[in-house]
mmCIF file of N, CA, C and O in Angstrom:
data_model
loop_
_atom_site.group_PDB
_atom_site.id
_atom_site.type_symbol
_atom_site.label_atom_id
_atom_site.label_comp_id
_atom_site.label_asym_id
_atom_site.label_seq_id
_atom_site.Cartn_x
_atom_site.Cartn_y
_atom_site.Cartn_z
ATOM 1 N N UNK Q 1 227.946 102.981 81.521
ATOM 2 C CA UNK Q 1 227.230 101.746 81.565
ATOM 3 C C UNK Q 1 226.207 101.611 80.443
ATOM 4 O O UNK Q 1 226.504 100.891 79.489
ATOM 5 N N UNK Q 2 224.843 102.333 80.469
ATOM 6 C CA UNK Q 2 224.180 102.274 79.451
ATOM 7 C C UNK Q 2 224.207 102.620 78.178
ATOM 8 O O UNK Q 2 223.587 102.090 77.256
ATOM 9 N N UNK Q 3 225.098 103.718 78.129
ATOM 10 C CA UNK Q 3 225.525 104.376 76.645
ATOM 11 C C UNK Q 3 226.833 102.919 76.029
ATOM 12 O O UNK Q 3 226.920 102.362 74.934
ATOM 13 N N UNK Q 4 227.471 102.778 77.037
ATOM 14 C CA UNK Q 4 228.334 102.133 76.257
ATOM 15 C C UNK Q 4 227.716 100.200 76.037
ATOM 16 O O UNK Q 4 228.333 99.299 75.470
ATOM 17 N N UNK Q 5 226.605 100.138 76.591
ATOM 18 C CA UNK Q 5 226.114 98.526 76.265
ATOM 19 C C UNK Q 5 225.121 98.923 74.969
ATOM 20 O O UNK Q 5 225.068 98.225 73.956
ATOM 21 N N UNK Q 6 224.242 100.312 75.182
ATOM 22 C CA UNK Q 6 223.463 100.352 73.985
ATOM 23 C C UNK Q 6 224.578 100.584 72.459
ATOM 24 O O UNK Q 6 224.007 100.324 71.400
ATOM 25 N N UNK Q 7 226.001 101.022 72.351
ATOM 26 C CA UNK Q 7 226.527 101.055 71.811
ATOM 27 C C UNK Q 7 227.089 99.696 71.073
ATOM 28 O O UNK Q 7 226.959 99.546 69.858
ATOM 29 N N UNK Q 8 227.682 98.786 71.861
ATOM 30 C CA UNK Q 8 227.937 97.508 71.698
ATOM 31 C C UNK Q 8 226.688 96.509 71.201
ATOM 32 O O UNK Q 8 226.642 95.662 70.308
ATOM 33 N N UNK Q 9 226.185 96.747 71.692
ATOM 34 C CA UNK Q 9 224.938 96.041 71.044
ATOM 35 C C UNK Q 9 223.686 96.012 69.983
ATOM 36 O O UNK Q 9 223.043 95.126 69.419
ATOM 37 N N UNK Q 10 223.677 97.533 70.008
ATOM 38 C CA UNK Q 10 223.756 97.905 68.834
ATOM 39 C C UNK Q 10 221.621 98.075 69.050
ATOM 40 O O UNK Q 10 220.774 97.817 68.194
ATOM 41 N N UNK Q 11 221.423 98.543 70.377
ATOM 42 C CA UNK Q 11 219.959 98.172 70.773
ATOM 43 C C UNK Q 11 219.796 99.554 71.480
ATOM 44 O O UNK Q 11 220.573 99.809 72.401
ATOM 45 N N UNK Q 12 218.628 100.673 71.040
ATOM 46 C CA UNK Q 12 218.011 101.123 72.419
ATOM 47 C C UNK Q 12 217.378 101.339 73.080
ATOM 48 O O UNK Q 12 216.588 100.397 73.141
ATOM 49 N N UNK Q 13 216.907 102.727 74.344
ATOM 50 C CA UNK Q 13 217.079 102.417 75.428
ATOM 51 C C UNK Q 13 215.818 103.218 75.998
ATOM 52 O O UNK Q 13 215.483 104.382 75.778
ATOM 53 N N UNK Q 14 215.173 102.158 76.866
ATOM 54 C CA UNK Q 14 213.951 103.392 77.011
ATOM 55 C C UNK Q 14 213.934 104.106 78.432
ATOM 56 O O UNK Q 14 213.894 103.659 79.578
ATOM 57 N N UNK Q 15 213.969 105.108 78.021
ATOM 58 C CA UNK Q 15 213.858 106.643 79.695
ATOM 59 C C UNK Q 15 212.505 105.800 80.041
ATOM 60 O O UNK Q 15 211.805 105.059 79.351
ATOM 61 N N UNK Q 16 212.443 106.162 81.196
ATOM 62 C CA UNK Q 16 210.804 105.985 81.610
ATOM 63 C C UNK Q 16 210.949 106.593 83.358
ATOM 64 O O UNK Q 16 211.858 106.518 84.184
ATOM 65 N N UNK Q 17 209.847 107.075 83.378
ATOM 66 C CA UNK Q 17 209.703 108.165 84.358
ATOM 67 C C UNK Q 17 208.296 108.019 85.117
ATOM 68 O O UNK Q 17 207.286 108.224 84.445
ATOM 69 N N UNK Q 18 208.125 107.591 86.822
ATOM 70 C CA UNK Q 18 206.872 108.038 86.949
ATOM 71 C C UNK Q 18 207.000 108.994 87.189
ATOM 72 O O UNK Q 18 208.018 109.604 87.516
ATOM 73 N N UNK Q 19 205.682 109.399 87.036
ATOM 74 C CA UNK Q 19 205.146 110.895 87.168
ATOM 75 C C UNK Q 19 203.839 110.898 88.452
ATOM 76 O O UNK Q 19 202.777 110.307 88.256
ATOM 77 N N UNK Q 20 204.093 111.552 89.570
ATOM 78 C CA UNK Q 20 203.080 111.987 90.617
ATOM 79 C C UNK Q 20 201.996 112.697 90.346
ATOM 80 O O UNK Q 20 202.130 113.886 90.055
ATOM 81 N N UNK Q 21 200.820 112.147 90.387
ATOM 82 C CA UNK Q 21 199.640 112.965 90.131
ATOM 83 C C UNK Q 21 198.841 113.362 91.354
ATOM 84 O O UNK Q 21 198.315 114.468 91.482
ATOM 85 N N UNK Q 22 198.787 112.411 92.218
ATOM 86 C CA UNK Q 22 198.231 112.910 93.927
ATOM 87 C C UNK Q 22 198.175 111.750 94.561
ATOM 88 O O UNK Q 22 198.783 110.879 93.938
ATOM 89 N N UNK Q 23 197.769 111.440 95.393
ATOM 90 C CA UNK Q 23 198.102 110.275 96.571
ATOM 91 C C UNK Q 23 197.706 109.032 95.472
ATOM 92 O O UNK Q 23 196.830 109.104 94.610
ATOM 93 N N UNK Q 24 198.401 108.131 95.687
ATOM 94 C CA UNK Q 24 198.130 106.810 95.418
ATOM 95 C C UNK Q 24 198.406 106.711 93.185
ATOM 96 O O UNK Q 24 198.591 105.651 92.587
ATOM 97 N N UNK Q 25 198.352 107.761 92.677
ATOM 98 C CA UNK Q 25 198.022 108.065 91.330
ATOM 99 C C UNK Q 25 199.291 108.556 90.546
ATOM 100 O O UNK Q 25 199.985 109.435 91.056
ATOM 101 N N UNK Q 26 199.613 108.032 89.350
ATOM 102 C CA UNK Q 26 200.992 107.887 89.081
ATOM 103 C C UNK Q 26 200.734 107.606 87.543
ATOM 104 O O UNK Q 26 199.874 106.953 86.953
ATOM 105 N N UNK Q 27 201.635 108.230 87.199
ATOM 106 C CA UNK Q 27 201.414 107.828 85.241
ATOM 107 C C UNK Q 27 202.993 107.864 85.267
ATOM 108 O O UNK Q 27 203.900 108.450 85.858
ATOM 109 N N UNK Q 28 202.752 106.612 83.993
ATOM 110 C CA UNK Q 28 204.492 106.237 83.240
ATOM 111 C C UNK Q 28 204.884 107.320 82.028
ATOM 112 O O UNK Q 28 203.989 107.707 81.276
ATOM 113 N N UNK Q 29 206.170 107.765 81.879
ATOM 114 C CA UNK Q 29 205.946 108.608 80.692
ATOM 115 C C UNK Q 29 207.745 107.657 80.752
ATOM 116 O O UNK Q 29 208.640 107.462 81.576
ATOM 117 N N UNK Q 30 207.389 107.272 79.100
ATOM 118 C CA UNK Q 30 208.471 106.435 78.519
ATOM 119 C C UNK Q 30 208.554 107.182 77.252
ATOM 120 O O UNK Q 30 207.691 107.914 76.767
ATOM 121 N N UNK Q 31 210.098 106.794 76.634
ATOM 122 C CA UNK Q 31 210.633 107.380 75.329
ATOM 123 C C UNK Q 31 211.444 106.282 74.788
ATOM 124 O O UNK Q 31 211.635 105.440 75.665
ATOM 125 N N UNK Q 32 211.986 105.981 73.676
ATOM 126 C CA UNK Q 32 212.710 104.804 73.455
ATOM 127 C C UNK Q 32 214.081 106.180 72.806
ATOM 128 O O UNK Q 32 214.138 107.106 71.997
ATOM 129 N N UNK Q 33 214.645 105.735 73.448
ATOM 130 C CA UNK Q 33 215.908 106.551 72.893
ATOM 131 C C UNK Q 33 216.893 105.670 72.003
ATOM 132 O O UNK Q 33 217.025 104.493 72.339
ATOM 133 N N UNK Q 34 217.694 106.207 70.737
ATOM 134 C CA UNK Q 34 218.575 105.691 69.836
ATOM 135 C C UNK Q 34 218.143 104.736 69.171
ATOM 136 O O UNK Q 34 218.474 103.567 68.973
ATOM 137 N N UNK Q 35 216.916 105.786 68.684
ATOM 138 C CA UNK Q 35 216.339 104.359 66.946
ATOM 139 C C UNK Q 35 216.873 105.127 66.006
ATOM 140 O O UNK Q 35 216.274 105.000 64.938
ATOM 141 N N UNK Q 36 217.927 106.014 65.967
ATOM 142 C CA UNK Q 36 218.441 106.714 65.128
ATOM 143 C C UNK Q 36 219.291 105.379 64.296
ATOM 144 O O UNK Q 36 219.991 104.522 64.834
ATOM 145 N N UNK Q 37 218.931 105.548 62.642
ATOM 146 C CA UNK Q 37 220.361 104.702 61.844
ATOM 147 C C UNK Q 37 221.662 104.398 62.804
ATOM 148 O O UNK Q 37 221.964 103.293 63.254
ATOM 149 N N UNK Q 38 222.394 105.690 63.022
ATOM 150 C CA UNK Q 38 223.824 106.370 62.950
ATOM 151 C C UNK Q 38 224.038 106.252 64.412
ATOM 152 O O UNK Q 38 225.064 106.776 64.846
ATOM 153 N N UNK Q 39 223.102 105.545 65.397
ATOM 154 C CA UNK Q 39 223.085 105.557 66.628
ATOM 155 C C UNK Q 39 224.487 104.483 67.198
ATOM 156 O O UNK Q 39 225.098 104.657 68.253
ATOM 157 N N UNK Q 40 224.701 103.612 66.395
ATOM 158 C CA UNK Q 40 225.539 102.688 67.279
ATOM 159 C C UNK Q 40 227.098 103.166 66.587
ATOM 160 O O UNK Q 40 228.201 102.664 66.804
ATOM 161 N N UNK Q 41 226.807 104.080 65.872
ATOM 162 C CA UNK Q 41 228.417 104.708 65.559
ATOM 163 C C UNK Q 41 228.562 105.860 66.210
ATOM 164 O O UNK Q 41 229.548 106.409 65.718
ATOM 165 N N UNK Q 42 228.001 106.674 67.252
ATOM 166 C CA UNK Q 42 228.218 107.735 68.178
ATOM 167 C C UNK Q 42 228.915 107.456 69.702
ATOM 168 O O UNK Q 42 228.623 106.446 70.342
ATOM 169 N N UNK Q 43 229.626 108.214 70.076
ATOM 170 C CA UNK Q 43 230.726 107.810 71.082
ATOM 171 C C UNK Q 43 229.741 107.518 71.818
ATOM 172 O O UNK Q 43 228.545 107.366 71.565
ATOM 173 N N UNK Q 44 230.520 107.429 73.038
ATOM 174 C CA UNK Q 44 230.023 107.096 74.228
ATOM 175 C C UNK Q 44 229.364 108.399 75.118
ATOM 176 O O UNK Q 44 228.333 108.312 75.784
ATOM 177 N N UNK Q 45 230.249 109.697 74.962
ATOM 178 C CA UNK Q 45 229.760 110.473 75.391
ATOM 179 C C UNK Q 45 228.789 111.022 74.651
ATOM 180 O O UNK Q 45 228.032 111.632 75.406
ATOM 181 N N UNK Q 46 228.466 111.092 73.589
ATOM 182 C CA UNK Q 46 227.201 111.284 72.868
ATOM 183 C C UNK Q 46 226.360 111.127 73.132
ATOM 184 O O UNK Q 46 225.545 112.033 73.307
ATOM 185 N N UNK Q 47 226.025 109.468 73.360
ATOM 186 C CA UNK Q 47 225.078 109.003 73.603
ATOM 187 C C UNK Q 47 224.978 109.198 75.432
ATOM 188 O O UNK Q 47 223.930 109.123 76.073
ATOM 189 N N UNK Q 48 225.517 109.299 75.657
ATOM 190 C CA UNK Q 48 225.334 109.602 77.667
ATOM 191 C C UNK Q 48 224.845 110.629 77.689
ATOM 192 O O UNK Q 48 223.970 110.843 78.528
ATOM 193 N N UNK Q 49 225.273 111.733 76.682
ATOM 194 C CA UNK Q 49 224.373 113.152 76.492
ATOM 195 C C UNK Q 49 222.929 113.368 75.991
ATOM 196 O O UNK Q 49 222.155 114.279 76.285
ATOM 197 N N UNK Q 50 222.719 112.133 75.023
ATOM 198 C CA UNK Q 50 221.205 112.087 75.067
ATOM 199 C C UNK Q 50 220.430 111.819 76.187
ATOM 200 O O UNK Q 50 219.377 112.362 76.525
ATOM 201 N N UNK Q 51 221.199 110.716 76.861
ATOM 202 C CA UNK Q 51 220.220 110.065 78.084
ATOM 203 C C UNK Q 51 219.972 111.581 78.892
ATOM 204 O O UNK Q 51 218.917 112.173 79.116
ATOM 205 N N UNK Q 52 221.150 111.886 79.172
ATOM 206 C CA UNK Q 52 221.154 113.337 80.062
ATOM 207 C C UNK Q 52 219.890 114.383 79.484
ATOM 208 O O UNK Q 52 218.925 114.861 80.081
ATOM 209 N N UNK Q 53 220.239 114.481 78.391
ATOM 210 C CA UNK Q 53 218.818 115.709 77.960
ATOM 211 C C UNK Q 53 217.456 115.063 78.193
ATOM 212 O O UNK Q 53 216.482 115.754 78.493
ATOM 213 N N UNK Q 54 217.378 113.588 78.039
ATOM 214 C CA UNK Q 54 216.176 113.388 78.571
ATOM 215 C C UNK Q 54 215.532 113.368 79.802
ATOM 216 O O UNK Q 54 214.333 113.302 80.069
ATOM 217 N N UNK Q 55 216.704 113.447 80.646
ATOM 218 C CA UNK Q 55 216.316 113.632 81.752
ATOM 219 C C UNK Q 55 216.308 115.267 83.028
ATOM 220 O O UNK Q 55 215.874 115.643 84.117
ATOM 221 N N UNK Q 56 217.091 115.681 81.907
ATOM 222 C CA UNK Q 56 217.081 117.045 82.025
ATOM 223 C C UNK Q 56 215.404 117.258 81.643
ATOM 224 O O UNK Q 56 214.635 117.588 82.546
ATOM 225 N N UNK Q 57 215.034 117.099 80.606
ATOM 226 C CA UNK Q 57 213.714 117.793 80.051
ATOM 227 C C UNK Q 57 212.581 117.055 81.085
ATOM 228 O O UNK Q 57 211.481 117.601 81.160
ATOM 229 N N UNK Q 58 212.771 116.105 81.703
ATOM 230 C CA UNK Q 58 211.322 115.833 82.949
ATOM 231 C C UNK Q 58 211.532 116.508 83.614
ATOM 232 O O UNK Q 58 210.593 117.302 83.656
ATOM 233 N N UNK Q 59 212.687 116.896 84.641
ATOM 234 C CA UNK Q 59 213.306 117.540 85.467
ATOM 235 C C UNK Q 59 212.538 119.294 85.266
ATOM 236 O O UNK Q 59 212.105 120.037 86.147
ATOM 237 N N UNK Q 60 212.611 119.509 83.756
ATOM 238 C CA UNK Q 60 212.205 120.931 83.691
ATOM 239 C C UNK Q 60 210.719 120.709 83.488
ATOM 240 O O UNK Q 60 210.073 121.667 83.913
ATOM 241 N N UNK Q 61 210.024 119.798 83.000
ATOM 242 C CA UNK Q 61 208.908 119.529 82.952
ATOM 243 C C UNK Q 61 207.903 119.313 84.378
ATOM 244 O O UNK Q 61 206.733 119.695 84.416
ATOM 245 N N UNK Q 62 208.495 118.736 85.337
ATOM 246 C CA UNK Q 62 208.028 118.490 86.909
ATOM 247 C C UNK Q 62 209.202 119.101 87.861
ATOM 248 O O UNK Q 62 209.719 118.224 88.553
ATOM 249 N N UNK Q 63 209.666 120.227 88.025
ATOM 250 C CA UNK Q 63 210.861 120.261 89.157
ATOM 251 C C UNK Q 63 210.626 120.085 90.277
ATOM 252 O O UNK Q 63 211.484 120.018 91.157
ATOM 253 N N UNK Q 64 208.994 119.944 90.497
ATOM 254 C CA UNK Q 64 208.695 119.923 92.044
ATOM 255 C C UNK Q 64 209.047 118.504 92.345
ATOM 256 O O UNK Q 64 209.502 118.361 93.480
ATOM 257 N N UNK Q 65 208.961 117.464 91.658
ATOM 258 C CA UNK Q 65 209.288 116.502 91.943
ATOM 259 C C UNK Q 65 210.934 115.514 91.762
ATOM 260 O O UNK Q 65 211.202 114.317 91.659
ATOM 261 N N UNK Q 66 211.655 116.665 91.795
ATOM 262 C CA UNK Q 66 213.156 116.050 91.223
ATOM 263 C C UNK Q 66 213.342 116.215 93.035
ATOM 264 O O UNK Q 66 212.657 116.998 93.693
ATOM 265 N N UNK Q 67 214.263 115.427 93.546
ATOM 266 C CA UNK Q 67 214.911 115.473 94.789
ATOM 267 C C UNK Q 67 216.846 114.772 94.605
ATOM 268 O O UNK Q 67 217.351 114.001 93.789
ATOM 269 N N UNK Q 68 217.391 115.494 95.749
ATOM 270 C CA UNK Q 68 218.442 115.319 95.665
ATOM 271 C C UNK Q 68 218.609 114.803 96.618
ATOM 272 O O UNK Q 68 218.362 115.332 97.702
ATOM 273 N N UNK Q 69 219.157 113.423 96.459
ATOM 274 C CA UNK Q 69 219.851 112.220 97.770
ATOM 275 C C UNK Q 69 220.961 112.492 98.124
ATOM 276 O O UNK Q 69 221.577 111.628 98.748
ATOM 277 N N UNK Q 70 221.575 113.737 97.858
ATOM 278 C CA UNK Q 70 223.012 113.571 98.230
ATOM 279 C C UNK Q 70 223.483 115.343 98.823
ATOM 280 O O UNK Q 70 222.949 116.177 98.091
ATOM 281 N N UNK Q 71 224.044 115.761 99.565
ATOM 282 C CA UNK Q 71 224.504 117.032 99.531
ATOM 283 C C UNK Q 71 225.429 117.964 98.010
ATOM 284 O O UNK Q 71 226.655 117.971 97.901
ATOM 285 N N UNK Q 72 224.613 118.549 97.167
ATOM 286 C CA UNK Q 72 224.977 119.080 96.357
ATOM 287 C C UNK Q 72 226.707 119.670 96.490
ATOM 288 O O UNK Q 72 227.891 119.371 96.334
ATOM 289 N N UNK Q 73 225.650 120.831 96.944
ATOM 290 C CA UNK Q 73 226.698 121.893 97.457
ATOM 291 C C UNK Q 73 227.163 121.767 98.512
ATOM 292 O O UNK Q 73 226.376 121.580 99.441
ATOM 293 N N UNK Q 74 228.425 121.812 98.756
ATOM 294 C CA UNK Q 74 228.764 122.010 100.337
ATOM 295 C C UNK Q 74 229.168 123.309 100.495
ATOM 296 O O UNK Q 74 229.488 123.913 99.471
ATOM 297 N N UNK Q 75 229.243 124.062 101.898
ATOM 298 C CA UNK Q 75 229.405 124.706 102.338
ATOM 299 C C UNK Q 75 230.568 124.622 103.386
ATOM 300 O O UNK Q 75 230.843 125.599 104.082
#
């Protein structure tokens, strides 16, 4: 979806993340991803792999706050 509209269009895309600081208190942490030249000539999976590392790197940056809506693993 997003890799392949920022591709077509030739526009990108900004991560943005709140971040939990304690009850009621919350900060935005945004990035604009694919102001690269060479950005709208990279596949699709390329660019789905950037989005991914960026969201990989909050994930390692706050893990206490990543949650999973879904049963990972099954057993």
């Amino acid at each position: 979806g997003p890799a392949t509209l920022a591709i077509k269009y030739n526009c990108p895309v900004v991560a943005a993340f709140c971040i939990r600081r304690d009850s009621y208190h919350y900060i935005l942490k945004s990035k604009i991803l694919g102001e690269e030249e060479d950005f709208h000539q990279k596949d699709v999976k390329e660019v789905t792999q950037i989005f991914a590392n960026e969201i990989e790197e909050m994930i390692k940056q706050y893990p206490e706050q990543w949650t999973w809506s879904y049963k990972r693993w099954r057993s």
